Coordinates of C-alpha atoms in Angstrom, one line a residue:
M1 CA 18.9 -23.5 -11.7
N2 CA 16.8 -22.0 -9.0
R3 CA 15.6 -18.4 -9.0
E4 CA 14.4 -16.4 -6.0
F5 CA 11.3 -14.2 -6.2
I6 CA 11.8 -11.6 -3.5
L7 CA 9.0 -9.6 -1.8
P8 CA 9.0 -6.4 -3.9
D9 CA 8.7 -2.8 -2.6
L10 CA 4.9 -2.2 -2.1
G11 CA 5.3 1.5 -2.2
E12 CA 4.4 4.4 0.2
G13 CA 7.1 3.4 2.7
L14 CA 5.6 -0.1 3.3
V15 CA 8.4 -2.4 4.3
E16 CA 6.6 -5.6 5.3
A17 CA 3.6 -7.7 4.3
T18 CA 1.7 -10.7 5.8
I19 CA 1.0 -13.8 3.7
V20 CA -2.8 -14.2 3.4
D21 CA -3.1 -17.0 0.9
W22 CA -0.8 -19.2 -1.3
K23 CA -2.2 -19.9 -4.7
V24 CA 0.5 -22.5 -5.5
A25 CA 2.3 -25.2 -3.6
V26 CA 5.7 -26.8 -3.7
G27 CA 6.0 -28.9 -6.9
D28 CA 3.5 -26.8 -8.9
E29 CA 4.4 -25.5 -12.4
V30 CA 4.1 -21.8 -12.8
H31 CA 4.3 -19.4 -15.8
I32 CA 5.5 -15.9 -16.0
D33 CA 3.2 -13.3 -14.4
Q34 CA 1.0 -16.0 -12.8
L35 CA -0.6 -14.8 -9.6
V36 CA 1.0 -17.0 -6.9
V37 CA 0.4 -15.3 -3.5
E38 CA -1.9 -12.8 -1.8
V39 CA -0.2 -10.6 0.7
E40 CA -1.6 -7.9 3.1
S41 CA 0.3 -4.7 3.7
A42 CA -0.7 -2.0 6.2
K43 CA -2.9 -0.4 3.6
S44 CA -4.2 -3.1 1.2
I45 CA -4.3 -6.7 0.1
V46 CA -2.6 -7.4 -3.2
E47 CA -1.9 -10.4 -5.4
L48 CA 1.6 -10.7 -6.7
P49 CA 2.7 -12.2 -10.0
V50 CA 5.8 -14.4 -10.3
P51 CA 8.4 -13.1 -12.8
Y52 CA 9.7 -16.6 -13.7
A53 CA 8.4 -19.8 -15.2
G54 CA 9.3 -23.2 -13.8
T55 CA 8.6 -25.4 -10.8
V56 CA 8.0 -24.1 -7.3
V57 CA 10.9 -25.4 -5.3
S58 CA 10.0 -23.8 -1.9
L59 CA 7.8 -21.2 -0.3
G60 CA 9.3 -18.4 1.8
G61 CA 6.7 -18.6 4.6
A62 CA 3.4 -19.9 5.8
V63 CA 0.0 -18.2 5.8
G64 CA 0.1 -15.6 8.5
D65 CA 3.9 -15.1 8.4
T66 CA 5.2 -11.6 7.9
L67 CA 8.0 -10.9 5.5
N68 CA 10.1 -7.8 4.9
A69 CA 10.7 -6.3 1.5
G70 CA 13.7 -8.0 0.0
Q71 CA 13.1 -11.4 1.7
V72 CA 12.6 -14.4 -0.5
L73 CA 8.9 -15.0 -1.2
L74 CA 9.3 -18.3 -3.1
T75 CA 11.9 -20.1 -5.1
V76 CA 11.3 -21.3 -8.7
G77 CA 13.4 -24.0 -10.3
V78 CA 14.1 -23.2 -14.0
G79 CA 15.0 -26.0 -16.5
A80 CA 15.1 -29.8 -16.4
D81 CA 17.5 -29.8 -13.4
A82 CA 15.1 -28.1 -11.1
Q83 CA 14.9 -29.9 -7.7
L84 CA 12.6 -29.4 -4.8
E85 CA 14.3 -27.9 -1.7
S86 CA 14.1 -31.2 0.2
D87 CA 15.8 -33.1 -2.7
V88 CA 18.8 -30.8 -3.1
P89 CA 22.0 -32.4 -1.9
A90 CA 24.6 -30.4 0.2
P91 CA 26.9 -28.6 -2.3
A92 CA 30.6 -29.4 -2.5
P93 CA 33.2 -26.8 -1.6
A94 CA 34.2 -26.7 -5.3
Q95 CA 30.8 -25.1 -6.2
A96 CA 31.6 -22.0 -4.2
T97 CA 32.0 -19.9 -7.4
E98 CA 28.3 -20.2 -8.4
P99 CA 26.9 -17.7 -5.9
A100 CA 29.6 -15.2 -6.8
E101 CA 28.6 -15.3 -10.4
R102 CA 24.9 -14.9 -9.5
A103 CA 25.7 -12.0 -7.2
D104 CA 27.0 -10.1 -10.2
G105 CA 23.7 -10.3 -11.9
T106 CA 25.3 -11.8 -15.0
G107 CA 23.8 -14.4 -17.2
V108 CA 20.2 -13.4 -16.2
N109 CA 17.4 -13.7 -18.8
A110 CA 14.6 -11.3 -19.0
G111 CA 11.4 -12.6 -17.4
S112 CA 8.2 -11.0 -16.2
G113 CA 6.5 -8.1 -17.9
A114 CA 4.6 -7.2 -14.7
V115 CA 5.6 -4.0 -12.9
L116 CA 6.8 -4.8 -9.4
I117 CA 8.3 -1.7 -7.6
G118 CA 11.9 -2.2 -6.7
Y119 CA 12.0 -5.6 -8.4
G120 CA 13.7 -6.3 -11.7
T121 CA 13.9 -9.4 -13.8
N122 CA 17.5 -10.1 -12.5
D123 CA 18.3 -12.7 -9.9
S124 CA 18.0 -11.6 -6.3
E125 CA 21.1 -10.1 -4.8
A126 CA 19.5 -9.5 -1.5
R127 CA 19.6 -13.0 -0.2
L128 CA 21.3 -16.1 -1.8
K129 CA 20.9 -18.7 1.0
R130 CA 17.9 -20.6 2.2
P131 CA 17.1 -20.6 5.9
E132 CA 17.3 -23.7 8.1
G133 CA 14.0 -25.3 8.6
G134 CA 12.8 -25.1 5.0
R135 CA 9.7 -23.3 3.9
F136 CA 8.5 -22.1 7.4
K137 CA 11.6 -20.5 8.8
R138 CA 13.0 -17.2 7.9
R139 CA 16.6 -16.2 8.7
S140 CA 17.2 -16.0 12.4
K141 CA 19.1 -13.1 13.9
C142 CA 20.3 -15.2 16.8
A143 CA 23.8 -16.7 17.1
E144 CA 22.4 -19.7 19.0
P145 CA 20.7 -21.6 16.2
V146 CA 23.7 -21.1 13.9
A147 CA 26.0 -22.7 16.5
E148 CA 23.6 -25.6 17.0
S149 CA 23.6 -26.3 13.3
Y150 CA 27.4 -26.6 13.3
E151 CA 27.2 -29.1 16.0
T152 CA 24.7 -31.3 14.1
G153 CA 26.6 -31.0 10.9
A154 CA 23.8 -29.1 9.1
S155 CA 24.9 -25.5 9.2
T156 CA 22.3 -23.0 7.7
A157 CA 25.1 -21.0 6.1
S158 CA 27.0 -23.9 4.6
A159 CA 24.0 -25.8 3.4
A160 CA 22.5 -22.9 1.6
N161 CA 25.6 -21.1 0.4
P162 CA 28.5 -23.0 -1.1
A163 CA 30.8 -20.1 -0.6
N164 CA 30.2 -20.1 3.1
H165 CA 30.7 -23.9 3.1
A166 CA 34.1 -23.5 1.5
T167 CA 35.0 -20.8 4.0
A168 CA 34.0 -23.0 6.9
A169 CA 36.0 -25.9 5.4
A170 CA 39.1 -23.7 5.0
S171 CA 38.8 -22.5 8.6
P172 CA 38.3 -25.5 10.8
A173 CA 39.5 -23.6 13.8
T174 CA 36.7 -21.1 13.5
A175 CA 34.2 -23.9 13.1
S176 CA 35.5 -25.6 16.2
A177 CA 35.3 -22.4 18.2
R178 CA 31.6 -22.1 17.2
V179 CA 30.9 -25.6 18.2
A180 CA 32.5 -25.0 21.5
A181 CA 30.3 -22.0 22.1
A182 CA 27.1 -23.9 21.1
P183 CA 24.7 -25.4 23.6
A184 CA 24.9 -29.1 24.3
A185 CA 21.2 -29.6 23.3
S186 CA 20.1 -30.2 19.7
A187 CA 17.6 -27.7 18.2
G188 CA 15.7 -30.4 16.5
S189 CA 15.0 -32.5 19.7
A190 CA 12.3 -31.5 22.1
A191 CA 13.6 -34.0 24.6
T192 CA 16.9 -32.2 24.9
A193 CA 15.6 -28.7 24.8
N194 CA 17.1 -26.4 27.4
P195 CA 14.3 -25.8 30.0
A196 CA 15.9 -22.6 31.1
T197 CA 15.1 -21.0 27.7
T198 CA 11.6 -22.4 27.4
G199 CA 9.1 -19.6 27.7
Q200 CA 11.8 -16.9 27.6
L201 CA 10.9 -14.0 25.2
D202 CA 13.6 -12.5 23.0
E203 CA 12.6 -9.9 20.4
S204 CA 15.7 -10.7 18.3
R205 CA 14.6 -14.3 18.0
N206 CA 12.6 -15.4 14.9
S207 CA 11.5 -19.0 15.5
P208 CA 9.2 -20.8 13.0
V209 CA 5.5 -20.9 13.9
M210 CA 3.2 -23.1 11.8
S211 CA -0.1 -23.2 13.7
P212 CA -2.5 -20.2 13.5
L213 CA -3.8 -21.3 16.9
V214 CA -0.4 -21.0 18.5
R215 CA 0.1 -17.6 16.9
R216 CA -3.3 -16.4 18.0
E217 CA -2.9 -17.6 21.6
A218 CA 0.4 -15.8 21.9
K219 CA -1.0 -12.6 20.4
E220 CA -3.9 -12.6 22.8
A221 CA -1.4 -12.9 25.7
G222 CA 0.4 -9.8 24.4
F223 CA 3.5 -11.2 22.7
D224 CA 4.7 -12.7 19.4
A225 CA 5.2 -16.5 19.3
R226 CA 8.2 -16.1 17.1
H227 CA 10.1 -14.6 20.0
L228 CA 10.0 -17.9 21.9
Q229 CA 12.6 -20.7 21.7
G230 CA 10.5 -23.5 20.3
T231 CA 10.8 -27.1 21.5
G232 CA 9.6 -28.7 18.3
P233 CA 11.6 -29.9 15.3
N234 CA 14.1 -27.3 14.1
G235 CA 13.0 -24.9 16.9
L236 CA 9.3 -25.0 15.9
V237 CA 7.1 -23.1 18.5
L238 CA 4.4 -25.4 19.9
R239 CA 1.3 -24.6 21.9
D240 CA 3.0 -25.9 25.1
D241 CA 5.8 -23.3 24.5
V242 CA 3.2 -20.5 24.4
R243 CA 1.4 -21.7 27.5
A244 CA 4.7 -22.1 29.4
A245 CA 5.6 -18.5 28.4
I246 CA 2.2 -17.3 29.6
A247 CA 2.6 -19.1 32.9
Q248 CA 6.1 -17.7 33.4
L249 CA 4.9 -14.1 32.7
Q250 CA 2.1 -14.6 35.3
S251 CA 4.6 -16.0 37.8
D252 CA 6.8 -13.0 37.4
V253 CA 4.1 -10.8 38.9
P254 CA 4.5 -10.3 42.7
A255 CA 1.7 -12.3 44.4
T256 CA 0.7 -9.7 46.9
A257 CA -2.8 -9.5 48.3
E258 CA -3.4 -6.1 46.8
L259 CA -2.2 -7.1 43.4
A260 CA -4.2 -10.3 43.5
A261 CA -7.4 -8.3 44.3
Q262 CA -6.7 -5.9 41.5
N263 CA -6.2 -8.8 39.1
A264 CA -9.4 -10.4 40.2
A265 CA -11.3 -7.1 39.6
N266 CA -9.7 -6.8 36.1
F267 CA -10.3 -10.4 35.2
G268 CA -11.0 -10.8 31.5
D269 CA -8.9 -7.8 30.4
R270 CA -6.6 -8.6 27.5
R271 CA -4.1 -6.6 25.5
V272 CA -4.7 -6.5 21.8
P273 CA -1.7 -5.2 19.8
L274 CA -2.4 -2.9 16.9
S275 CA -1.1 -4.2 13.6
G276 CA -1.6 -3.8 9.9
M277 CA -4.3 -1.3 8.8
R278 CA -5.5 -0.7 12.3
A279 CA -2.1 0.6 13.4
V280 CA -1.9 2.8 10.3
T281 CA -5.4 4.1 10.9
A282 CA -4.7 4.9 14.5
K283 CA -1.5 6.9 13.7
H284 CA -3.3 8.7 10.8
M285 CA -6.3 9.7 13.0
A286 CA -4.1 10.9 15.9
S287 CA -2.0 13.0 13.5
S288 CA -5.1 14.6 11.9
H289 CA -6.7 15.3 15.2
A290 CA -3.6 17.0 16.6
E291 CA -2.8 19.1 13.6
V292 CA -6.0 20.1 12.0
P293 CA -8.2 22.9 13.5
K294 CA -11.5 21.5 12.2
A295 CA -15.0 22.9 12.4
T296 CA -18.3 21.3 11.7
I297 CA -21.7 22.6 10.5
W298 CA -25.0 20.8 10.1
L299 CA -28.2 21.0 8.0
D300 CA -31.4 19.0 8.2
V301 CA -32.5 18.4 4.6
D302 CA -35.7 17.3 3.0
V303 CA -34.5 14.6 0.6
T304 CA -38.0 13.6 -0.7
P305 CA -37.5 15.5 -4.0
L306 CA -34.2 13.6 -4.6
I307 CA -35.9 10.3 -3.9
E308 CA -38.7 11.2 -6.3
L309 CA -36.1 12.2 -9.0
R310 CA -34.3 8.9 -8.6
H311 CA -37.6 7.0 -9.1
S312 CA -38.4 9.0 -12.2
L313 CA -34.9 8.6 -13.6
Q314 CA -35.0 4.8 -13.1
Q315 CA -38.4 4.6 -14.8
A316 CA -37.3 6.7 -17.7
T317 CA -34.0 4.9 -18.3
G318 CA -34.7 1.4 -17.0
E319 CA -31.4 1.7 -15.1
K320 CA -30.6 1.8 -11.4
F321 CA -29.2 4.8 -9.6
S322 CA -28.4 5.0 -5.9
I323 CA -29.0 8.0 -3.6
T324 CA -25.3 8.1 -2.9
T325 CA -24.5 8.4 -6.6
L326 CA -26.9 11.3 -7.0
I327 CA -25.5 13.1 -4.0
A328 CA -22.0 12.4 -5.2
R329 CA -22.8 14.1 -8.5
L330 CA -24.0 17.2 -6.6
V331 CA -20.9 17.2 -4.5
V332 CA -18.7 17.2 -7.6
A333 CA -20.7 20.1 -9.0
G334 CA -20.3 21.9 -5.6
L335 CA -16.6 21.4 -5.6
R336 CA -16.3 22.8 -9.1
K337 CA -18.2 25.9 -7.9
H338 CA -16.2 26.2 -4.7
P339 CA -12.7 24.8 -5.4
R340 CA -11.3 26.0 -2.1
L341 CA -13.0 23.0 -0.4
N342 CA -11.2 20.7 -2.9
S343 CA -7.8 21.5 -1.6
S344 CA -5.0 20.7 0.8
F345 CA -3.2 22.9 3.4
D346 CA 0.6 23.1 2.7
G347 CA 2.4 25.1 5.4
D348 CA 2.1 28.7 4.2
A349 CA -0.2 28.0 1.3
V350 CA -3.4 26.3 0.2
I351 CA -3.2 24.0 -2.8
E352 CA -6.5 23.9 -4.8
H353 CA -6.6 20.7 -6.8
G354 CA -7.5 20.7 -10.5
R355 CA -8.8 17.1 -10.3
I356 CA -11.7 16.1 -8.1
N357 CA -10.8 12.7 -6.7
L358 CA -13.7 11.6 -4.6
G359 CA -13.1 9.4 -1.6
L360 CA -15.9 7.2 -0.3
A361 CA -15.5 6.1 3.3
A362 CA -16.2 2.4 3.6
Q363 CA -16.3 0.0 6.6
T364 CA -14.8 -3.3 5.5
P365 CA -13.7 -6.5 7.3
R366 CA -10.2 -5.0 7.4
G367 CA -11.4 -1.8 9.0
L368 CA -12.2 1.7 7.8
V369 CA -10.8 2.5 4.4
V370 CA -11.4 5.4 1.9
P371 CA -11.2 4.1 -1.7
V372 CA -10.9 6.9 -4.2
V373 CA -12.8 7.5 -7.5
H374 CA -10.4 9.5 -9.6
H375 CA -11.2 12.3 -12.0
T376 CA -14.9 12.5 -11.2
E377 CA -15.0 16.1 -12.7
S378 CA -14.9 14.5 -16.1
M379 CA -17.6 11.8 -15.5
N380 CA -21.2 11.9 -16.4
L381 CA -23.8 10.4 -14.0
R382 CA -23.7 6.9 -15.5
Q383 CA -19.9 6.8 -15.3
L384 CA -20.0 8.0 -11.7
R385 CA -22.6 5.4 -10.9
D386 CA -20.5 2.6 -12.2
A387 CA -17.4 3.8 -10.4
V388 CA -19.2 4.1 -7.1
G389 CA -20.8 0.6 -7.7
E390 CA -17.3 -0.9 -8.1
V391 CA -16.2 0.6 -4.7
V392 CA -19.3 -0.7 -3.0
A393 CA -18.9 -4.2 -4.4
A394 CA -15.2 -4.4 -3.4
A395 CA -15.9 -3.1 0.1
G396 CA -17.5 -6.5 1.0
E397 CA -14.1 -8.1 1.0
G398 CA -12.0 -5.0 1.7
K399 CA -9.6 -5.8 -1.1
F400 CA -8.5 -2.6 -2.8
P401 CA -5.4 -2.2 -4.9
P402 CA -3.0 0.4 -3.5
E403 CA -3.7 3.0 -6.3
R404 CA -7.4 2.9 -5.3
L405 CA -6.5 4.1 -1.8
R406 CA -4.5 7.2 -2.6
G407 CA -4.9 10.5 -4.3
G408 CA -8.2 11.6 -2.7
T409 CA -9.1 15.3 -2.6
F410 CA -12.5 15.2 -0.8
T411 CA -14.4 12.5 1.1
L412 CA -18.1 11.6 1.1
N413 CA -19.2 9.6 4.2
N414 CA -22.5 7.9 4.6
Y415 CA -23.3 7.5 8.3
G416 CA -26.8 6.4 7.6
G417 CA -25.7 2.8 7.2
F418 CA -24.9 2.8 10.9
G419 CA -28.3 4.1 11.9
V420 CA -27.1 7.5 13.1
D421 CA -28.0 11.1 12.1
G422 CA -24.5 12.6 11.9
A423 CA -21.0 12.9 13.3
S424 CA -18.1 15.2 13.5
P425 CA -15.4 13.0 12.0
I426 CA -11.6 13.2 11.7
I427 CA -10.6 14.8 8.5
N428 CA -8.8 12.5 6.1
Q429 CA -5.5 14.3 5.6
P430 CA -4.2 15.8 3.4
E431 CA -7.8 16.6 2.3
A432 CA -9.5 19.7 3.7
A433 CA -13.1 18.6 4.1
M434 CA -15.6 15.8 4.4
L435 CA -19.4 15.7 3.8
G436 CA -21.4 13.2 5.9
I437 CA -24.9 11.9 5.2
G438 CA -27.1 10.8 8.1
R439 CA -29.9 8.3 8.0
I440 CA -33.0 9.1 6.1
K441 CA -36.2 8.9 8.2
D442 CA -39.8 10.2 8.2
R443 CA -40.2 13.5 10.0
P444 CA -42.9 16.1 10.2
W445 CA -41.8 19.0 8.0
A446 CA -43.1 22.3 6.9
Y447 CA -44.0 21.8 3.2
R448 CA -45.9 24.4 1.1
G449 CA -47.5 26.0 4.1
E450 CA -48.5 22.7 5.8
I451 CA -47.1 20.1 8.1
A452 CA -46.4 17.0 6.1
L453 CA -44.5 13.7 6.6
R454 CA -41.3 14.0 4.6
K455 CA -38.0 12.0 4.1
V456 CA -35.4 14.0 6.1
A457 CA -31.7 13.5 6.6
T458 CA -29.0 15.4 8.5
F459 CA -26.0 16.5 6.5
S460 CA -22.8 17.3 8.5
F461 CA -19.8 19.1 6.9
V462 CA -16.4 19.1 8.6
F463 CA -13.7 21.4 7.2
D464 CA -10.1 22.5 7.9
H465 CA -10.5 26.1 9.3
R466 CA -7.0 26.9 8.0
V467 CA -8.2 26.5 4.4
C468 CA -11.4 28.6 4.6
D469 CA -13.8 30.4 6.9
G470 CA -17.3 29.3 7.8
E471 CA -18.8 31.4 5.0
A472 CA -17.2 29.4 2.2
A473 CA -18.0 26.1 3.9
S474 CA -21.6 27.2 4.4
Q475 CA -21.9 28.2 0.7
F476 CA -20.7 24.8 -0.4
L477 CA -23.0 22.9 1.9
T478 CA -26.1 25.0 0.9
F479 CA -25.2 24.6 -2.8
V480 CA -25.4 20.8 -2.4
T481 CA -28.5 20.7 -0.1
D482 CA -30.5 23.3 -2.1
R483 CA -30.2 21.1 -5.2
I484 CA -31.3 18.1 -3.1
E485 CA -34.5 19.9 -2.1
Q486 CA -34.9 21.6 -5.5
P487 CA -33.4 19.4 -8.2
E488 CA -34.6 21.9 -10.9
L489 CA -31.8 24.2 -9.8
L490 CA -29.5 21.8 -11.6
Y491 CA -30.7 23.3 -14.9
A492 CA -29.3 26.7 -13.8
D493 CA -25.8 25.2 -13.6
L494 CA -25.8 23.5 -17.0

């Protein structure tokens, strides 16, 4: 018996994910809750556990393919009668009752103990038939491939769903009508492919694409390779198909002298579609910039005393502490003193949060993300150091679980890593403020009545002017910076 592991609901309105890496292959044995695939949503990369034990019969897509929530991720054969997808014979019409029984959800055994949102341990009711083309093709929305499969005697519907097979057998007239409407060419033969359709883009088409090079070349040209009619086996999109589409798109442009000159001047331009996290970030930034009346204030701060304190602390304890950790500790103390900055604007009210969930802006290979350290108000310095260290370590790969990327109430941003002194950033909604740290550099500074060379950094603070006025923002900023320049003031707050 085969069981389908569907792509679960990843939460926060995310309805699709891209396959990043398969950790299993067809024929592998898997156990319950084994991590089998790594997928990337618009917000994070997550590893998904399979809720069944058995043999992997088929994979629902190749690396780079995008699946919607509810589509089959992989199929697991349970029991001694498990067969790989390529070995499964076409079912007889008499077997048409099996899918009906499975659709009821009856006779299903409990499986995984892992929590997958929107996914239980029952058999999938969302999709009971496998797509034509095996592991690399998802269900097509076009009528054309279905008609072709009737002509070649290998209908997607009848091969994957016995009930549909029985229906087709019981209605030969309907099948004949579909055959009559089908194209004369076979979908599996490149030699008989209809040249009129080669290179034509159709957004409703979902052709299989195996090669990352093919997918990338189409993306760089500004379209999705899946929207082409492939000339390879089972409609597989080949590199020649993409190049033919590019040539056709270019030939559709009127070859006037003026347009040719313009194209020559703009040679090298390319359209890069936004996808995944970049698309989400762009939308989030535009929304915040349009809705939030932000204001920014700056202070140049002598951080030499804090650097000296860090050195003394490390010598006394034998442990390491980063400057970011020490500043984060001061930020938490400042937010407890000025809770209005640890808040969110909510229409006709301001919500002051009881928890201080500190976001740390991080530039990762996947783009800008803000992982969150939750409940920092209850942490001591060592606990905060360890939590910040985990975020810094994970930023190298950009792989954060979804829960690590939500719930922030305030953001700390270190611009110094980019070699700049400061910025006026976009506020990370629904938060109300963000503190930025510029690069630390040697500067002449008035110190104890003399000019001395000191370690100085610029601190920039951006806040939502609907939440507070400049006075409250200035009080928070000076609370933090005063304790950087005079760490002994910390004792007054104990």
